[in-house]
mmCIF file of N, CA, C and O in Angstrom:
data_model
loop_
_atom_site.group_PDB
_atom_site.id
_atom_site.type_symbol
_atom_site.label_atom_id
_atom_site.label_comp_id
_atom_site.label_asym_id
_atom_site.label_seq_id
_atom_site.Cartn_x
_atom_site.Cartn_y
_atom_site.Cartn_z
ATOM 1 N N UNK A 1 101.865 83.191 113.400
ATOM 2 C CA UNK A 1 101.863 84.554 112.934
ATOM 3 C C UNK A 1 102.852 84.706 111.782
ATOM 4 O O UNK A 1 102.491 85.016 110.646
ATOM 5 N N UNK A 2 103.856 84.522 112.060
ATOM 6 C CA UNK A 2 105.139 84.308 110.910
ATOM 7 C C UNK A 2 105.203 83.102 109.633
ATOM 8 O O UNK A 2 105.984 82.999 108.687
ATOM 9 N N UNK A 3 104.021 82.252 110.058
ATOM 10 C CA UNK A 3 103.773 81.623 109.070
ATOM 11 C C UNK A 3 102.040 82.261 107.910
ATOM 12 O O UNK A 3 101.834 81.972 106.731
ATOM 13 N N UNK A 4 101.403 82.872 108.563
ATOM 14 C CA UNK A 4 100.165 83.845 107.956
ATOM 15 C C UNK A 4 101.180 85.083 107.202
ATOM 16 O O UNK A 4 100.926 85.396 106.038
ATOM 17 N N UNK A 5 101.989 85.553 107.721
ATOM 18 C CA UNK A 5 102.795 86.969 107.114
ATOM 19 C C UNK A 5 103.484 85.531 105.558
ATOM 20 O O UNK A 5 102.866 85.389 104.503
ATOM 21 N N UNK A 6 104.363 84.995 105.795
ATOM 22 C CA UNK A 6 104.676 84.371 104.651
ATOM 23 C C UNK A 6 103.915 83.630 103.688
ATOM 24 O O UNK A 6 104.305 83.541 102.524
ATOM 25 N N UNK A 7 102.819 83.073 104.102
ATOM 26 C CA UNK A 7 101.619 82.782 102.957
ATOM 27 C C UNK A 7 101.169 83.942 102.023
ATOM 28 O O UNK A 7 101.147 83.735 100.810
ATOM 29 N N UNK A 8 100.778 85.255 102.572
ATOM 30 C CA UNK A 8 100.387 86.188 102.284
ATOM 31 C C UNK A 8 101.778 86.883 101.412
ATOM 32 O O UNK A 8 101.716 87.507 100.353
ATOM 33 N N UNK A 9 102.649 86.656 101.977
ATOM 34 C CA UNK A 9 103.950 87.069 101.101
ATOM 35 C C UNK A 9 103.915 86.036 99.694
ATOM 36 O O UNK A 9 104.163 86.624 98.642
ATOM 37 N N UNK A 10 103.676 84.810 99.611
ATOM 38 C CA UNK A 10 103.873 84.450 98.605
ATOM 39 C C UNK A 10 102.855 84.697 97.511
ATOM 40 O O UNK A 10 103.038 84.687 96.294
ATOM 41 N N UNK A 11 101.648 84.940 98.255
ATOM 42 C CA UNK A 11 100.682 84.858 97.425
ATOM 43 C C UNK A 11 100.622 86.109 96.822
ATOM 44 O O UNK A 11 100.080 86.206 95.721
ATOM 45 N N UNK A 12 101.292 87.486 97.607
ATOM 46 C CA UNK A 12 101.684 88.533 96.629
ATOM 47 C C UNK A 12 102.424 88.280 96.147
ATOM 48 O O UNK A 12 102.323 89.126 95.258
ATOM 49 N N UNK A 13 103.461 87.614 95.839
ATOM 50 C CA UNK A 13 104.714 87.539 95.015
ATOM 51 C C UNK A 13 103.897 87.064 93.894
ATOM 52 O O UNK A 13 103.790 87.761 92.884
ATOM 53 N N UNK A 14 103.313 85.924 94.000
ATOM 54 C CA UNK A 14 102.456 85.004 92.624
ATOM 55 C C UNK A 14 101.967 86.451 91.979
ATOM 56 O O UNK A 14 102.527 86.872 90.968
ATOM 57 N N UNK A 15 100.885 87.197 92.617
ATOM 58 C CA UNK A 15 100.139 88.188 91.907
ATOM 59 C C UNK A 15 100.682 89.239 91.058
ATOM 60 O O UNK A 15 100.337 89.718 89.978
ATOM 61 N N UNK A 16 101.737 89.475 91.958
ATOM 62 C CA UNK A 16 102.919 90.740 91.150
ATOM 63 C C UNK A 16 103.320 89.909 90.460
ATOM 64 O O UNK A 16 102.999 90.397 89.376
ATOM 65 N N UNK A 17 103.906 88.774 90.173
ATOM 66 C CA UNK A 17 104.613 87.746 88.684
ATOM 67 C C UNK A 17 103.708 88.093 87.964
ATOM 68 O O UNK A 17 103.942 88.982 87.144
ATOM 69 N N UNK A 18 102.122 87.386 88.054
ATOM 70 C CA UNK A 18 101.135 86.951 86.897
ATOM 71 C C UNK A 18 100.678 88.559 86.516
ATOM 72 O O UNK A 18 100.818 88.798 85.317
ATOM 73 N N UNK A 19 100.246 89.507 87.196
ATOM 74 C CA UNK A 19 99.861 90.751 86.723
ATOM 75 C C UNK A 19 100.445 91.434 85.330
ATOM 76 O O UNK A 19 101.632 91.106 85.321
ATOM 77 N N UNK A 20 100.210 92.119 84.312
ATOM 78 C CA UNK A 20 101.134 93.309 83.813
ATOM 79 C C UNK A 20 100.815 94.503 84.072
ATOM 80 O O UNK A 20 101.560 95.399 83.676
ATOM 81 N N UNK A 21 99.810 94.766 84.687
ATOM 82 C CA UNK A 21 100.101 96.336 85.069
ATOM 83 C C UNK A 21 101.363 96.927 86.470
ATOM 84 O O UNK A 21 101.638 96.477 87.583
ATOM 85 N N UNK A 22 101.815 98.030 85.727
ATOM 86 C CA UNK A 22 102.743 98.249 86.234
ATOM 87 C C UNK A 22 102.637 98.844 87.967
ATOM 88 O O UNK A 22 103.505 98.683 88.825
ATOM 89 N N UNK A 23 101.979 99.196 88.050
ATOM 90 C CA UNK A 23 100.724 100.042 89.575
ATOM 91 C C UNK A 23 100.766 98.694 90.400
ATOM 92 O O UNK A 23 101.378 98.746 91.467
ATOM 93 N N UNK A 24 100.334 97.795 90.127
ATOM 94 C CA UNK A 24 99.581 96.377 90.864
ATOM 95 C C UNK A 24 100.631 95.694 91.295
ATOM 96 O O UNK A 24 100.628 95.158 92.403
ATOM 97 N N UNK A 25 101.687 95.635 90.438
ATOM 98 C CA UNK A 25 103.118 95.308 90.305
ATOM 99 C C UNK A 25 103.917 95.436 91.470
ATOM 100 O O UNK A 25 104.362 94.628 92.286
ATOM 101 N N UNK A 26 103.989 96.834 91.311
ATOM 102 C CA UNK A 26 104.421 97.556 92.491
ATOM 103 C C UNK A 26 103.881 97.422 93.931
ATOM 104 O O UNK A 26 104.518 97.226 94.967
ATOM 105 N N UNK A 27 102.838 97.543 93.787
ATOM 106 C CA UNK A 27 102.007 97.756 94.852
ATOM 107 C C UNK A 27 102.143 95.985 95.644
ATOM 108 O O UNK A 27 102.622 95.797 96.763
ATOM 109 N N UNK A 28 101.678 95.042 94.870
ATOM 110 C CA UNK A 28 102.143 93.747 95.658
ATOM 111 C C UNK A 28 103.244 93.489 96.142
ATOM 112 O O UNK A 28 103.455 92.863 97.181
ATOM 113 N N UNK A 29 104.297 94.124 95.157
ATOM 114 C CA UNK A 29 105.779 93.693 95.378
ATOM 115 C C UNK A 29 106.059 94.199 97.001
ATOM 116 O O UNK A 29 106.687 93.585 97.863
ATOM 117 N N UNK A 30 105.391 95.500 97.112
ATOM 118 C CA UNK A 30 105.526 95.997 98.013
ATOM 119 C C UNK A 30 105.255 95.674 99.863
ATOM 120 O O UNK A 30 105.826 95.914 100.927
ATOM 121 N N UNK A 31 104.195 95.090 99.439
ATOM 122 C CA UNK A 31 103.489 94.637 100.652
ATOM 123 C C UNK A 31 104.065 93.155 100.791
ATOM 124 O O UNK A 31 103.952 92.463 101.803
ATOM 125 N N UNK A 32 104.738 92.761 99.535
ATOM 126 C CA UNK A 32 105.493 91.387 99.731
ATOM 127 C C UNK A 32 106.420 91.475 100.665
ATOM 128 O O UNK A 32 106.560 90.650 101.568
ATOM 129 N N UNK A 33 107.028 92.371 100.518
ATOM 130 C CA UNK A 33 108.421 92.681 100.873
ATOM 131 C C UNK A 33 108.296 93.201 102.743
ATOM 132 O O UNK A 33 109.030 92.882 103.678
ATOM 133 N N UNK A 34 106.923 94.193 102.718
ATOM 134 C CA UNK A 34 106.318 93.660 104.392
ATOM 135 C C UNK A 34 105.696 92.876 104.578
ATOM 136 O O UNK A 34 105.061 93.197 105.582
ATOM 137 N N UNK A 35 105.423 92.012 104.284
ATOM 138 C CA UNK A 35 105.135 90.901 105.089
ATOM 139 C C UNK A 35 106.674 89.910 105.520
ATOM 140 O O UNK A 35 107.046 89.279 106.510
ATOM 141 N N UNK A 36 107.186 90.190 104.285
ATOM 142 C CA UNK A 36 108.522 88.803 104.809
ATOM 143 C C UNK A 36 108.941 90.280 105.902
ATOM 144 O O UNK A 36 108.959 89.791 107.032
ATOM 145 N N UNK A 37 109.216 91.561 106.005
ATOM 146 C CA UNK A 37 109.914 91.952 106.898
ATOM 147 C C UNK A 37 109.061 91.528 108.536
ATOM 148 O O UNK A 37 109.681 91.273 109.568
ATOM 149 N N UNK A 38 107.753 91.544 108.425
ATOM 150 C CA UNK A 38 106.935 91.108 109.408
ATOM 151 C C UNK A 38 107.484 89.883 109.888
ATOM 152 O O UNK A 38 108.032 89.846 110.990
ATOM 153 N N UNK A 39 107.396 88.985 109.236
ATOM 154 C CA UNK A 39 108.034 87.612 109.218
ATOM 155 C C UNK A 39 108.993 87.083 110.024
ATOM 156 O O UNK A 39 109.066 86.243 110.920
ATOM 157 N N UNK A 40 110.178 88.322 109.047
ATOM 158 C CA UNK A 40 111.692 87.900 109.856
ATOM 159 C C UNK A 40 111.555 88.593 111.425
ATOM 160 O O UNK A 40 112.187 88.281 112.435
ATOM 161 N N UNK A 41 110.696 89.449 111.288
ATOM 162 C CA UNK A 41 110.835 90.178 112.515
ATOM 163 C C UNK A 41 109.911 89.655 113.763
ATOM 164 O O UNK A 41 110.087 90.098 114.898
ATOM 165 N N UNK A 42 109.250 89.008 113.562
ATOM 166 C CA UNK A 42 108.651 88.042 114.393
ATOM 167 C C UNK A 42 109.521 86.870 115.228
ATOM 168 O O UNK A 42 109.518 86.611 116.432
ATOM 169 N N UNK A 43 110.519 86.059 113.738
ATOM 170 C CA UNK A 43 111.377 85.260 114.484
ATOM 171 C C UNK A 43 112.193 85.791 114.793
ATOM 172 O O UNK A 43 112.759 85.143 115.673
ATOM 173 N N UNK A 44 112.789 86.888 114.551
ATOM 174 C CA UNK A 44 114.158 87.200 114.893
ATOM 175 C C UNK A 44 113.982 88.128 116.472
ATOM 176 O O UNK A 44 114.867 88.484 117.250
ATOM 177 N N UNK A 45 112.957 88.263 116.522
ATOM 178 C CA UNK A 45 112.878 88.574 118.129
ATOM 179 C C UNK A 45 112.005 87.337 119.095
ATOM 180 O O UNK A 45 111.316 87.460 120.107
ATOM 181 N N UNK A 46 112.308 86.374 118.442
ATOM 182 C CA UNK A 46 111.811 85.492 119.256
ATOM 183 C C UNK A 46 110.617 85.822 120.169
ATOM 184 O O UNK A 46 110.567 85.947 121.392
ATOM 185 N N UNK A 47 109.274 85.968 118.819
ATOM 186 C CA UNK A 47 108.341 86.131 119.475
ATOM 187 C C UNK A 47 107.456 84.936 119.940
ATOM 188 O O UNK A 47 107.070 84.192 119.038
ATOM 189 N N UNK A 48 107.089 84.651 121.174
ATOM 190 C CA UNK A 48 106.636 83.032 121.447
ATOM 191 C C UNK A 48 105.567 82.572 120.995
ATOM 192 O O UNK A 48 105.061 81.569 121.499
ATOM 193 N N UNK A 49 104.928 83.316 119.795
ATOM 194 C CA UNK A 49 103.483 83.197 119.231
ATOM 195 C C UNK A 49 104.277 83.474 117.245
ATOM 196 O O UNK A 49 103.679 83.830 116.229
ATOM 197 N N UNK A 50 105.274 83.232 117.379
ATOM 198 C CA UNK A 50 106.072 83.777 115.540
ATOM 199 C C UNK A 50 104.984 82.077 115.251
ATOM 200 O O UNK A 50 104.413 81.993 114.164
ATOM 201 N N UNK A 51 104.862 81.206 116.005
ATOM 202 C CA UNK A 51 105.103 79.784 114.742
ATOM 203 C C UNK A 51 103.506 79.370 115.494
ATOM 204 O O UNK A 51 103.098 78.219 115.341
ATOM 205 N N UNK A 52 102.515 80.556 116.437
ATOM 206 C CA UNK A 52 101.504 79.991 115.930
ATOM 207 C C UNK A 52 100.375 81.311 116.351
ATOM 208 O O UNK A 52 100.877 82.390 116.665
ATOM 209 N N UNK A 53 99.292 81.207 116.343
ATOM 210 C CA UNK A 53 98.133 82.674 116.317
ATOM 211 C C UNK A 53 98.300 82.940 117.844
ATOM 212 O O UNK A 53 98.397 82.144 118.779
ATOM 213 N N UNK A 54 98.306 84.439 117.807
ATOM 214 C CA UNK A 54 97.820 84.943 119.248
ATOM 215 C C UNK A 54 96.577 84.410 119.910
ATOM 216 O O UNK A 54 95.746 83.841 119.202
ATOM 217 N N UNK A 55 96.381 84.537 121.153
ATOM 218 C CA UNK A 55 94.792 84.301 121.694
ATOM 219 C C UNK A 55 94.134 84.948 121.819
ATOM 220 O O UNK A 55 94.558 86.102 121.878
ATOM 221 N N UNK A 56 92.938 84.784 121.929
ATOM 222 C CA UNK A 56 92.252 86.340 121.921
ATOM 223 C C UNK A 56 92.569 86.683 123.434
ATOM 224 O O UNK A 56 93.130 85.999 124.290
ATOM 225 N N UNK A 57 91.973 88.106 123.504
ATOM 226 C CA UNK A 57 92.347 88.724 125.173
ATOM 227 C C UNK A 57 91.281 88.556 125.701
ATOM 228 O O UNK A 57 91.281 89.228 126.733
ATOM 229 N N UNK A 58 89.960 87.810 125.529
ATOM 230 C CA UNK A 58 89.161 88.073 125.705
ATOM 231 C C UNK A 58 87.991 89.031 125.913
ATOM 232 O O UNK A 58 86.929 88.864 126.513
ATOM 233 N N UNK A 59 88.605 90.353 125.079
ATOM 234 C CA UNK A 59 87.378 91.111 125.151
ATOM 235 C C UNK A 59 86.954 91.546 123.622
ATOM 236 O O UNK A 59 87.623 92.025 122.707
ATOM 237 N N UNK A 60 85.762 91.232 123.709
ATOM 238 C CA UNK A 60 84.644 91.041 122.716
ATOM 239 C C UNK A 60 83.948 92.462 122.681
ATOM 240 O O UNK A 60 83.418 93.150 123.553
ATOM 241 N N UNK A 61 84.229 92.679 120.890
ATOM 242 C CA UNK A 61 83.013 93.258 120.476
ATOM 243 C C UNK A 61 81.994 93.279 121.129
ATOM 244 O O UNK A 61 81.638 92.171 121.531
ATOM 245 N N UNK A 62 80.960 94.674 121.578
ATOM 246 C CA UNK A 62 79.536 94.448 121.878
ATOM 247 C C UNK A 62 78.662 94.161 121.038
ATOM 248 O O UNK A 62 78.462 94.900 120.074
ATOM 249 N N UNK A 63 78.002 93.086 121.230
ATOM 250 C CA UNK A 63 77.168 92.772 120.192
ATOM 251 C C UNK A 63 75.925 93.416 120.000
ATOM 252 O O UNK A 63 75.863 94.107 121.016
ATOM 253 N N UNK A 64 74.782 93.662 119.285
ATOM 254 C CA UNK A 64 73.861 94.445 118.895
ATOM 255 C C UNK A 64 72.750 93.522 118.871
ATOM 256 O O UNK A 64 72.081 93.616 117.842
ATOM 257 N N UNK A 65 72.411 92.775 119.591
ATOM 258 C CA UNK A 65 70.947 92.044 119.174
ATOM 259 C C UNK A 65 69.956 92.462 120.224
ATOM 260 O O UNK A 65 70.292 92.875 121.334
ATOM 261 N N UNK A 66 68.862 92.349 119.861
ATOM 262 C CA UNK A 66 67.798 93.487 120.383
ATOM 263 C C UNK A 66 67.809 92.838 121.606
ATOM 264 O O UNK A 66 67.922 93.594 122.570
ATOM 265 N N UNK A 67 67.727 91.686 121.838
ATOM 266 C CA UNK A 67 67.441 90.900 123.671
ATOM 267 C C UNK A 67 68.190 91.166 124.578
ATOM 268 O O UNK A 67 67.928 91.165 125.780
ATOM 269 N N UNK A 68 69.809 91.572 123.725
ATOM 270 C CA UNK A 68 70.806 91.752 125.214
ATOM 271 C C UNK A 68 71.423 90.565 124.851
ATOM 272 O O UNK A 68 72.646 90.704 124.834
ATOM 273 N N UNK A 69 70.914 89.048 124.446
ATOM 274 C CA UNK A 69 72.145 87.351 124.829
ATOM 275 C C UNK A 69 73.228 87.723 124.522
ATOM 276 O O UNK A 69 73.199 88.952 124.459
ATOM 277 N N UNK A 70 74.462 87.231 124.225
ATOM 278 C CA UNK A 70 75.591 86.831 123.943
ATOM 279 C C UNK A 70 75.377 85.676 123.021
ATOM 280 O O UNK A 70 76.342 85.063 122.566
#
């Protein structure tokens, strides 16, 4: 989880560098700056899923196909 929040952090950081509009700028910088807070805040409460994905809970979307399967 804390490693998806920091990919996504860098890859806004890249976008806000390479951009010049000033709006886009902002706006990445911004969400940069939550994600690393996501980040730190994942490890810093020692969450036991910070260094890899949650599981699902197992409950599923209902699906829509005309027969009823799964």
């Amino acid at each position: 989880m804390a490693i998806v929040f920091i990919v996504f952090a860098i890859g806004l950081a890249i976008a806000a560098y390479r951009t010049s509009d000033k709006f886009i700028r902002v706006f990445c910088a911004i969400f940069c700056m939550a994600n690393l807070a996501g980040a730190a805040t994942a490890i810093y409460k020692d969450d036991p899923y910070a260094f890899k994905l949650r599981p699902n809970d197992g409950e599923y979307a209902p699906n829509y196909r005309r027969d009823g399967r799964r």
